[in-house]
JSON list of C-alpha atoms in Angstrom, two decimals:
[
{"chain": "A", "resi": 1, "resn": "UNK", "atom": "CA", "xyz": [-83.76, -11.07, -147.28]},
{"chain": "A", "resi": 2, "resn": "UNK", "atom": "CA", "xyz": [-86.51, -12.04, -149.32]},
{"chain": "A", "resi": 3, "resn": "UNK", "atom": "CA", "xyz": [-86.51, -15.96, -148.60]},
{"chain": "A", "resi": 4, "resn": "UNK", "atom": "CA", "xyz": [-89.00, -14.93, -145.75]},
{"chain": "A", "resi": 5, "resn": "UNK", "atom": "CA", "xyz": [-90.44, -11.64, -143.87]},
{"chain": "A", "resi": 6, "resn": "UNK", "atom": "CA", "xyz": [-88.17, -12.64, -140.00]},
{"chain": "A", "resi": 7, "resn": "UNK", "atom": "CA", "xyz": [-84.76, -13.26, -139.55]},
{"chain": "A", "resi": 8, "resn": "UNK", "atom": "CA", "xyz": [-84.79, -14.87, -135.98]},
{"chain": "A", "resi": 9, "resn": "UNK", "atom": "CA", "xyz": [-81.63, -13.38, -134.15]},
{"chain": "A", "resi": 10, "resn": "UNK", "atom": "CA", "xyz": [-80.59, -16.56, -132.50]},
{"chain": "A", "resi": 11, "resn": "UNK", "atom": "CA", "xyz": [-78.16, -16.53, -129.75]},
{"chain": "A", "resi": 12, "resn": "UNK", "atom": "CA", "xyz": [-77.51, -20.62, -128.82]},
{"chain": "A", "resi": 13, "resn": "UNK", "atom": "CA", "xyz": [-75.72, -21.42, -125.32]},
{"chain": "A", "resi": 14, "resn": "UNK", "atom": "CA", "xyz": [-75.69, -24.83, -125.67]},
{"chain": "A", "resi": 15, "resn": "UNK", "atom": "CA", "xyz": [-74.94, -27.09, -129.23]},
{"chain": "A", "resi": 16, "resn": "UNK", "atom": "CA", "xyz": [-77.33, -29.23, -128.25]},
{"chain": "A", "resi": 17, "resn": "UNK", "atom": "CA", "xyz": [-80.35, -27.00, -128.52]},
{"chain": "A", "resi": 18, "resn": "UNK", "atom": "CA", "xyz": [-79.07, -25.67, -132.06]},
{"chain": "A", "resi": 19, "resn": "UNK", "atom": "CA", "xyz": [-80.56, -27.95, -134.35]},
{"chain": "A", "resi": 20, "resn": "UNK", "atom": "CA", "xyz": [-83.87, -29.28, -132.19]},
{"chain": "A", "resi": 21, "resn": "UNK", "atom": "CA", "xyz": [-84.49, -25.00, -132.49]},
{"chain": "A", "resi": 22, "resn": "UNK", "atom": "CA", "xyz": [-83.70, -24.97, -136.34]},
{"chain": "A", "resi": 23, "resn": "UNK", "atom": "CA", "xyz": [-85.94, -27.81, -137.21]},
{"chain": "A", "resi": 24, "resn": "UNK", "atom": "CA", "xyz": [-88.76, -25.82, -135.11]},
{"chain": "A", "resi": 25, "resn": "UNK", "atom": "CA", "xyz": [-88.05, -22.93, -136.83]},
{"chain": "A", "resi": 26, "resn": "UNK", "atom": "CA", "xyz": [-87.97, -24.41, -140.65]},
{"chain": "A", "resi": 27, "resn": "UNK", "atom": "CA", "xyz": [-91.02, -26.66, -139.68]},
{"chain": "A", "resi": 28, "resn": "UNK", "atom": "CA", "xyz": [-92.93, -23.14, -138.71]},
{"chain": "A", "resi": 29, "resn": "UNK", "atom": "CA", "xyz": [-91.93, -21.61, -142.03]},
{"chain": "A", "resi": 30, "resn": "UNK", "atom": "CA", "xyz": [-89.01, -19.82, -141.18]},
{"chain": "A", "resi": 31, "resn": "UNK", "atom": "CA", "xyz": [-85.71, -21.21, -142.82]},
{"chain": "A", "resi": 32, "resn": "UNK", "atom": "CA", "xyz": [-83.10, -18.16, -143.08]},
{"chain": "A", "resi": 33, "resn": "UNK", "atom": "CA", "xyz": [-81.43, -18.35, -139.69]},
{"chain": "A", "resi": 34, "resn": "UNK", "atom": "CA", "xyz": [-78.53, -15.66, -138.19]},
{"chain": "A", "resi": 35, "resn": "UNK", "atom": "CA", "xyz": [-76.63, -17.84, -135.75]},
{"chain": "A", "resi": 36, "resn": "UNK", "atom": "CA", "xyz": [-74.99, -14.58, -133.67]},
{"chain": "A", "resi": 37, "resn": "UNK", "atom": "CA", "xyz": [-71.23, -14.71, -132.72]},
{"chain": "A", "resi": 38, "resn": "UNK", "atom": "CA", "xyz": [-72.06, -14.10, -128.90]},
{"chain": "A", "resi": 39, "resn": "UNK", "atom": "CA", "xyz": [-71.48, -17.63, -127.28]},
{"chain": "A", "resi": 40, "resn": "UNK", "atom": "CA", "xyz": [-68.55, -19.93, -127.67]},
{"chain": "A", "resi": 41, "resn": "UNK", "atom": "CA", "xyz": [-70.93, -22.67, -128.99]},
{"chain": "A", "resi": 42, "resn": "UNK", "atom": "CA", "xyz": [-72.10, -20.21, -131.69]},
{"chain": "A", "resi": 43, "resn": "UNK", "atom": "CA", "xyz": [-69.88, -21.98, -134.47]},
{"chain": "A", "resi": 44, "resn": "UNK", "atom": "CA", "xyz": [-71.04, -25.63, -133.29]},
{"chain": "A", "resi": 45, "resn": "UNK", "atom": "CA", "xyz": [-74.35, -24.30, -133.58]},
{"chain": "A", "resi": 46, "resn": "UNK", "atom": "CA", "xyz": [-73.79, -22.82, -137.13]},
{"chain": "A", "resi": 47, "resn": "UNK", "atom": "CA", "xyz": [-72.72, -26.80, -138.23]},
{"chain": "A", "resi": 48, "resn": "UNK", "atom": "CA", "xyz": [-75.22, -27.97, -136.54]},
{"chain": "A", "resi": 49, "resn": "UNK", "atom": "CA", "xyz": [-78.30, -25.99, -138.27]},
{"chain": "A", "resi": 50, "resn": "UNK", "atom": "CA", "xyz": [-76.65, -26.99, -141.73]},
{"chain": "A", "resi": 51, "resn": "UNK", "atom": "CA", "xyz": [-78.34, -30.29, -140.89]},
{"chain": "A", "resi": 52, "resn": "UNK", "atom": "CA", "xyz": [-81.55, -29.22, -140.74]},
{"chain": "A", "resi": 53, "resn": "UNK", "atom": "CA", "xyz": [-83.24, -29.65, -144.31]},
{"chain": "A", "resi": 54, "resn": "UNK", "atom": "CA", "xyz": [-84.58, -25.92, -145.91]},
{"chain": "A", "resi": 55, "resn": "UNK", "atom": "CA", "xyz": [-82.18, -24.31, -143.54]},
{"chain": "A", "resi": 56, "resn": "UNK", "atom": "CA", "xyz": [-80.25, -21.57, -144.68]},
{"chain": "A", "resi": 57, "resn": "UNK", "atom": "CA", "xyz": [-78.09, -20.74, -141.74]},
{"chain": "A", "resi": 58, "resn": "UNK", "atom": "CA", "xyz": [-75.35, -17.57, -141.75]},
{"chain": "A", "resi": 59, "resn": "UNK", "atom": "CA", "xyz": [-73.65, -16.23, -139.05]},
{"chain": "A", "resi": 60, "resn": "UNK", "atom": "CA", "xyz": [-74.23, -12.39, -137.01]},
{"chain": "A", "resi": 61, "resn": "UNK", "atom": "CA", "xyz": [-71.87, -10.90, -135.21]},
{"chain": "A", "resi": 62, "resn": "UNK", "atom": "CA", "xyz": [-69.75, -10.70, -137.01]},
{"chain": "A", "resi": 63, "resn": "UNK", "atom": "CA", "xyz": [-67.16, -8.47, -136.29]},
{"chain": "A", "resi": 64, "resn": "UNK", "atom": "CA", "xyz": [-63.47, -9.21, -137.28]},
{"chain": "A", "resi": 65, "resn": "UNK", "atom": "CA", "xyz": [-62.16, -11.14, -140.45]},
{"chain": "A", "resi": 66, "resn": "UNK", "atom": "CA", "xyz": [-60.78, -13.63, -138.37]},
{"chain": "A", "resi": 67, "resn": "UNK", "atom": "CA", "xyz": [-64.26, -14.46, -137.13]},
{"chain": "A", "resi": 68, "resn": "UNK", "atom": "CA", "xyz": [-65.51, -13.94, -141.26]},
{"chain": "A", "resi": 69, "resn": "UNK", "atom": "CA", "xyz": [-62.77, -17.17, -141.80]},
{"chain": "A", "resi": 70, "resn": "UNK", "atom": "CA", "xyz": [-64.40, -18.73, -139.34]},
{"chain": "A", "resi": 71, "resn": "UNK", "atom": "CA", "xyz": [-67.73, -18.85, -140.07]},
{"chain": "A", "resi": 72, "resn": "UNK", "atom": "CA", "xyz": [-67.00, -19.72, -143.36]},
{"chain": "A", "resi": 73, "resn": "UNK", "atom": "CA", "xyz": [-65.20, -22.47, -142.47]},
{"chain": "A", "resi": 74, "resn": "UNK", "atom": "CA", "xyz": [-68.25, -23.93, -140.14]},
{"chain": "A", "resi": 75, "resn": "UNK", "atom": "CA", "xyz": [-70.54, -23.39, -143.15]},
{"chain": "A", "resi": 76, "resn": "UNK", "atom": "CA", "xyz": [-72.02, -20.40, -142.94]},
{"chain": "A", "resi": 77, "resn": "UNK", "atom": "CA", "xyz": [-74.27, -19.02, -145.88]},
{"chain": "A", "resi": 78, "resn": "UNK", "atom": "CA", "xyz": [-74.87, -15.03, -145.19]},
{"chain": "A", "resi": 79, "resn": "UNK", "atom": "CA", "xyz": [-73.16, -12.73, -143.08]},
{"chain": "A", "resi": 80, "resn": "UNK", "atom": "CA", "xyz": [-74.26, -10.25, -140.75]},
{"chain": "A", "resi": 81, "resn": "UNK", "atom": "CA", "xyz": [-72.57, -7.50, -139.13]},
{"chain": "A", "resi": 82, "resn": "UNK", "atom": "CA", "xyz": [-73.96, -5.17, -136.20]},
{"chain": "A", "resi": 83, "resn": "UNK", "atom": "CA", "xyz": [-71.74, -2.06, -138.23]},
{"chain": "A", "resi": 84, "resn": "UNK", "atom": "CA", "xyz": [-69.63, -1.31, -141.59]},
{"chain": "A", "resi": 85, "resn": "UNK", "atom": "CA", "xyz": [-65.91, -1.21, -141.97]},
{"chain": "A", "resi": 86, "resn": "UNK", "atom": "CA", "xyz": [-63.64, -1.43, -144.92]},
{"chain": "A", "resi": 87, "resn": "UNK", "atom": "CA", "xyz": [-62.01, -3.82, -143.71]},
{"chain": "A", "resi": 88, "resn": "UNK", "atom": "CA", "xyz": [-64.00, -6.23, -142.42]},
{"chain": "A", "resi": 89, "resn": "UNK", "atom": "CA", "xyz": [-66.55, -5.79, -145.55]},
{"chain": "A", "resi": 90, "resn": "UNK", "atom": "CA", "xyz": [-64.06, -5.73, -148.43]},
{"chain": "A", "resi": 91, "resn": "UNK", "atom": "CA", "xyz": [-62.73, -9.73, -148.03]},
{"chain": "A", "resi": 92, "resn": "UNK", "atom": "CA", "xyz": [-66.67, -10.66, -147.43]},
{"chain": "A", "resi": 93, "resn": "UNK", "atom": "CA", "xyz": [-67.82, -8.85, -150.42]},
{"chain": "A", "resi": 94, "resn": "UNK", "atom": "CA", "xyz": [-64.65, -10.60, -152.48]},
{"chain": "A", "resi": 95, "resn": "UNK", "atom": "CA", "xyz": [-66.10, -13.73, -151.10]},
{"chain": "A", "resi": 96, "resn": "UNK", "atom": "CA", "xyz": [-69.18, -13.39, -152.96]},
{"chain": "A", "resi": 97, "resn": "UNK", "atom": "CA", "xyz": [-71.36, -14.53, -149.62]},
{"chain": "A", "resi": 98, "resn": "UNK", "atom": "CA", "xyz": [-74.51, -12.74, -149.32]},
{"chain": "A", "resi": 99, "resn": "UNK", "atom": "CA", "xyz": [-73.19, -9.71, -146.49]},
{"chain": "A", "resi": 100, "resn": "UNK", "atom": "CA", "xyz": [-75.90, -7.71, -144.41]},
{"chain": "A", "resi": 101, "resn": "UNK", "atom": "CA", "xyz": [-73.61, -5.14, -142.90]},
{"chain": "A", "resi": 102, "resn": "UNK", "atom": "CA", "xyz": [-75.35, -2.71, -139.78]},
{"chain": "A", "resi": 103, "resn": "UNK", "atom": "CA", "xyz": [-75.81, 0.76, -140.41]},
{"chain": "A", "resi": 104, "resn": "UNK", "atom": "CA", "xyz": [-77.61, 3.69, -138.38]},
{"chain": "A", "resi": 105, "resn": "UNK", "atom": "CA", "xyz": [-76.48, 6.99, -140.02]},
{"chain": "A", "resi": 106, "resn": "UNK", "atom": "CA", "xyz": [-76.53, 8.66, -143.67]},
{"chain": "A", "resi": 107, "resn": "UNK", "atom": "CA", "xyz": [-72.74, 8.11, -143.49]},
{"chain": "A", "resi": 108, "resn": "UNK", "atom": "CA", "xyz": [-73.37, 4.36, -142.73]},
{"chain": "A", "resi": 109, "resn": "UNK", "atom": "CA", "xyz": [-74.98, 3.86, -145.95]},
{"chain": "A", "resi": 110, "resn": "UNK", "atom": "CA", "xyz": [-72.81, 6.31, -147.96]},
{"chain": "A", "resi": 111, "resn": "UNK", "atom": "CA", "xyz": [-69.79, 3.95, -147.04]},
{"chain": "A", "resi": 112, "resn": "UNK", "atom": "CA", "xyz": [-71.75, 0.89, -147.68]},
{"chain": "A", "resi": 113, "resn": "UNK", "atom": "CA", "xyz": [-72.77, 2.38, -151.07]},
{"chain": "A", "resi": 114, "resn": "UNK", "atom": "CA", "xyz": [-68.98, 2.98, -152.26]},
{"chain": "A", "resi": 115, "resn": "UNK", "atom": "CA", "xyz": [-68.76, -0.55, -151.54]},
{"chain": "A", "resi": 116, "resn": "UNK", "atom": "CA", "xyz": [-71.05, -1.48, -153.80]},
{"chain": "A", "resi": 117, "resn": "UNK", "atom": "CA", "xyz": [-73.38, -2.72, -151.24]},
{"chain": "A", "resi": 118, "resn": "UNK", "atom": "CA", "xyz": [-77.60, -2.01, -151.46]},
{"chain": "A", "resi": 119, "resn": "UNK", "atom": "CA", "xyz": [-79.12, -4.29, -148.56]},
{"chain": "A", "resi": 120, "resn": "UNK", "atom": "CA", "xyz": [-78.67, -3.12, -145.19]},
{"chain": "A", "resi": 121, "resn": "UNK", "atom": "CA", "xyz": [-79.36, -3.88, -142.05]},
{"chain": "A", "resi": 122, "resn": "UNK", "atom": "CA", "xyz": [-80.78, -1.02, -139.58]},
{"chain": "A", "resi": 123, "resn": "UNK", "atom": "CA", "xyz": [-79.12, -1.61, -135.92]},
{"chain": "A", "resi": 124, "resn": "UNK", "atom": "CA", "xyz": [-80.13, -0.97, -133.86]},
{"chain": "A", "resi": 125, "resn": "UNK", "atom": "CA", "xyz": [-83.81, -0.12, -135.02]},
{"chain": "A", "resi": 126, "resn": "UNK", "atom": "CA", "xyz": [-85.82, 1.09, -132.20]},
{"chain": "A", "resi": 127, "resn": "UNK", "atom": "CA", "xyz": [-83.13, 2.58, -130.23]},
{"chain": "A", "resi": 128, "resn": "UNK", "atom": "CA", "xyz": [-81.88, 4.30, -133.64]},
{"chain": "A", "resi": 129, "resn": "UNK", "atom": "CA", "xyz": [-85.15, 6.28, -134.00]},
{"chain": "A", "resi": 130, "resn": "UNK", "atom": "CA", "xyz": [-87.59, 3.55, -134.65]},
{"chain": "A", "resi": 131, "resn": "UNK", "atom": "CA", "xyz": [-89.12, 3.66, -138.33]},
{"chain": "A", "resi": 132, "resn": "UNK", "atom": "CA", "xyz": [-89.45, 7.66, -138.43]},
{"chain": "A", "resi": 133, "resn": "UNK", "atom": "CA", "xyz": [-85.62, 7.47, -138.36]},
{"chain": "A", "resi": 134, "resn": "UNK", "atom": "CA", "xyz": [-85.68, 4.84, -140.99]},
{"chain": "A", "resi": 135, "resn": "UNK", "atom": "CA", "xyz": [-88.23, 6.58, -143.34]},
{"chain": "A", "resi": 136, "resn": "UNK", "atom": "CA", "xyz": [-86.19, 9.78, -142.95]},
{"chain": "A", "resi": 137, "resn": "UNK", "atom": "CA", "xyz": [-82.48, 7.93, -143.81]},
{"chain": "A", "resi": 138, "resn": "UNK", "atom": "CA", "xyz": [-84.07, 5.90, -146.79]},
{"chain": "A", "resi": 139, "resn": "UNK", "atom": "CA", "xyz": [-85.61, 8.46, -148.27]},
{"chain": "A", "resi": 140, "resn": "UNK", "atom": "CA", "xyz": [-82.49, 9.57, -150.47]},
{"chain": "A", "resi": 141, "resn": "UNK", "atom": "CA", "xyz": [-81.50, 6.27, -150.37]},
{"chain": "A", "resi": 142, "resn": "UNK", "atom": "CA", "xyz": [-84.20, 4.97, -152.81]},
{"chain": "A", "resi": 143, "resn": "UNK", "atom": "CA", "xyz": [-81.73, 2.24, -153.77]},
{"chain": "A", "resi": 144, "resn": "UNK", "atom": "CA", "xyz": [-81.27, 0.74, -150.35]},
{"chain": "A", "resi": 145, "resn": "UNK", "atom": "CA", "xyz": [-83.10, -2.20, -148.69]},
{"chain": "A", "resi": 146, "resn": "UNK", "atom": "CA", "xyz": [-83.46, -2.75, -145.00]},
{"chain": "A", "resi": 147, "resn": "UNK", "atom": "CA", "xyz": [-83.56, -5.41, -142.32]},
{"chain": "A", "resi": 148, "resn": "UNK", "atom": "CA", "xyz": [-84.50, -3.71, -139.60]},
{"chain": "A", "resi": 149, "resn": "UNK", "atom": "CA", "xyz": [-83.16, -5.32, -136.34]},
{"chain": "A", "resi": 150, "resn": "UNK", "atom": "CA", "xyz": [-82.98, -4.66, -132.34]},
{"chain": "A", "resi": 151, "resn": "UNK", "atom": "CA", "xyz": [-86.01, -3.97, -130.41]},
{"chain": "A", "resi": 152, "resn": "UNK", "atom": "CA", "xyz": [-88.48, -5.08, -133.45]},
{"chain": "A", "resi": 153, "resn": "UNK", "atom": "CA", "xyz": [-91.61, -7.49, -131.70]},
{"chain": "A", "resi": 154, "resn": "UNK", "atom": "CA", "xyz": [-94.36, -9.92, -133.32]},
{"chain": "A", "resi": 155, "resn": "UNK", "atom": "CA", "xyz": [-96.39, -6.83, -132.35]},
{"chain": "A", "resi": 156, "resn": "UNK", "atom": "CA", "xyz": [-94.02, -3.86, -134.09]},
{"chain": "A", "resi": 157, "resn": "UNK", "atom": "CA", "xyz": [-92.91, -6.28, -137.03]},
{"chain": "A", "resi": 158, "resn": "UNK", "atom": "CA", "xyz": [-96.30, -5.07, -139.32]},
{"chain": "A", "resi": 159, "resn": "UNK", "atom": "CA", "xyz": [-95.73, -1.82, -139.09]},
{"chain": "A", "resi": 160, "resn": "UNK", "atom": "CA", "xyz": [-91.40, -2.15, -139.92]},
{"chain": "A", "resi": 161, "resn": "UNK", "atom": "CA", "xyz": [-92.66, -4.66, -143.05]},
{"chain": "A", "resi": 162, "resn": "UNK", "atom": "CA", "xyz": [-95.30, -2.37, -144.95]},
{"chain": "A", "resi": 163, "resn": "UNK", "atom": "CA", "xyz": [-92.21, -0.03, -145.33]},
{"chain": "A", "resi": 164, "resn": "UNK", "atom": "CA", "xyz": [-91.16, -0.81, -149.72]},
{"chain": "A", "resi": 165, "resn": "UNK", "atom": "CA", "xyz": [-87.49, -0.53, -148.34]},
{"chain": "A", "resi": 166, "resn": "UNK", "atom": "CA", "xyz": [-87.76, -3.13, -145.44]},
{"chain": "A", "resi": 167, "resn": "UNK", "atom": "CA", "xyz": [-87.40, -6.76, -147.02]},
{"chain": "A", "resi": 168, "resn": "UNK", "atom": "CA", "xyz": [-87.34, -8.61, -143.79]},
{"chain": "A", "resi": 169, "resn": "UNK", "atom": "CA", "xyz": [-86.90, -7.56, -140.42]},
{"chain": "A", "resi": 170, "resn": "UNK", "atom": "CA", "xyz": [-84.74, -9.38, -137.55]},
{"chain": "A", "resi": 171, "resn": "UNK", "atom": "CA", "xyz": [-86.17, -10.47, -134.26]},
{"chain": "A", "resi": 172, "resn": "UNK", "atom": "CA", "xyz": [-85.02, -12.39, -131.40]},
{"chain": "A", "resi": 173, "resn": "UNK", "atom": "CA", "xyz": [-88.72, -13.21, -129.87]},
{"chain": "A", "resi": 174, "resn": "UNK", "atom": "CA", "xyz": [-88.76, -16.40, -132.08]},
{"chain": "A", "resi": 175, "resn": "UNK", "atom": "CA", "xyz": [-86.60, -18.40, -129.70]},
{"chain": "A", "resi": 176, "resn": "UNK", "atom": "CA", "xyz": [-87.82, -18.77, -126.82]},
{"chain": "A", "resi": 177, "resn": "UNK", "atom": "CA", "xyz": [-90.09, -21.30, -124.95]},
{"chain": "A", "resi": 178, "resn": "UNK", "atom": "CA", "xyz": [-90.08, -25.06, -125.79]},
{"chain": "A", "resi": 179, "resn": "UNK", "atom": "CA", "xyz": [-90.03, -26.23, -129.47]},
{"chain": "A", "resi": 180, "resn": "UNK", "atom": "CA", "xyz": [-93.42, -26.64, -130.15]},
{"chain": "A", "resi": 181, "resn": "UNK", "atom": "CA", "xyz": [-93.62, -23.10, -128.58]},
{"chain": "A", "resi": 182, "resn": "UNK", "atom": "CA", "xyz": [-90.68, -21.78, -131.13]},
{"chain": "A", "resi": 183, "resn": "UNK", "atom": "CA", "xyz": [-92.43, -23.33, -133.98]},
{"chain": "A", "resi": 184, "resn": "UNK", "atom": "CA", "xyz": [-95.70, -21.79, -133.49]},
{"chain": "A", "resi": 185, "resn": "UNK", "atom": "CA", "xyz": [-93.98, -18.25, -132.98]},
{"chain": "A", "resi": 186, "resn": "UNK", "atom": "CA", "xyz": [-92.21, -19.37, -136.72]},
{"chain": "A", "resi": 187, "resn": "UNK", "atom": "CA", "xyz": [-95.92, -19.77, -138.09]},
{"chain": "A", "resi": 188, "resn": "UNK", "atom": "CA", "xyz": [-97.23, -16.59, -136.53]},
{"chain": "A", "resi": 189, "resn": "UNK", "atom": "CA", "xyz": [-93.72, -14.84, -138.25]},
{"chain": "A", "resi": 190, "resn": "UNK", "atom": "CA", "xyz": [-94.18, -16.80, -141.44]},
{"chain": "A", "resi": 191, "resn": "UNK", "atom": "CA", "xyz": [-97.49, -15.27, -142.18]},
{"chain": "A", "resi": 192, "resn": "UNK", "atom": "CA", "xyz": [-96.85, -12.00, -141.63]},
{"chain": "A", "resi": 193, "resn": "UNK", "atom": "CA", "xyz": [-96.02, -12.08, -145.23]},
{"chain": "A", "resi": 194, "resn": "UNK", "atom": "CA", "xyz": [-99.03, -12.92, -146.49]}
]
């Protein structure tokens, strides 16, 4: 969550786009990249990504501990889930891999703290109450960090980022258009650190 301020929220169709995209995203600056579980060439594209040099590639979408063994098994580095359960959190956070588990309520992060877990992310964001909703969940949370994700833009990502509890935010804009297109959208994402 800190490696960079935009997780790009990639959902790949076709393996042979996977790593052409990754190399245009780590040549733009981004290099943490959540390969989502929505497309049957999802775990192709998670072993494909590992090729790319400064990628750090984990898997989203993740929503079963079936599909946890499975990502693991194509190499994934971080796992992220759209919610929290017991069940599927407990074997991940035995695992030791880096877990970013969705939450959207008080409860959310009341279950994820028993678990031992601090960094969150908040799914979906804009639809959950934007970052009024946020400010007003994190506030007696002060141990909690946030990856705010669904709805977030180039535009909105600022704003989500001067929050202290937001670390990164997620955002799907980065992969579109051609790959000199995604890695100029990687450079304009890259800097909003700066």
């Amino acid at each position: 969550m800190r490696t960079g301020p935009v997780i790009p929220v990639l959902i790949v169709a076709d393996v042979s786009q996977a790593r052409p995209l990754a190399q245009a995203l780590v040549k733009g600056g981004i290099r943490v990249l959540e390969v989502t579980l929505r497309t049957p060439a999802a775990l192709d594209a998670i072993r494909e990504m590992k090729t790319v040099d400064g990628a750090i590639v984990g898997a989203g979408t993740v929503v079963t501990t079936d599909q946890f063994e499975q990502v693991m098994d194509a190499g994934a580095e971080f796992i992220v889930s759209p919610g929290l359960s017991e069940t599927l959190a407990r074997p991940i956070i035995d695992s030791g891999v880096p877990f970013l588990p969705g939450v959207a309520t008080a409860g959310d992060i009341m279950r994820g703290l028993d678990l031992g877990l601090e960094h969150f992310k908040f799914f979906p964001a804009e639809t959950s109450g934007g970052l009024k909703a946020l400010k007003a969940l994190a506030a007696p949370f002060y141990q909690a960090k946030f990856c705010p994700t669904g709805g977030i833009s180039l535009t909105s990502a600022p704003e989500w980022l001067a929050f202290e509890p937001v670390l990164c935010v997620g955002g799907s804009w980065l992969a579109s258009g051609s790959p000199d297109a995604v890695e100029a959208k990687a450079r304009e994402a890259a800097a909003l650190a700066a």
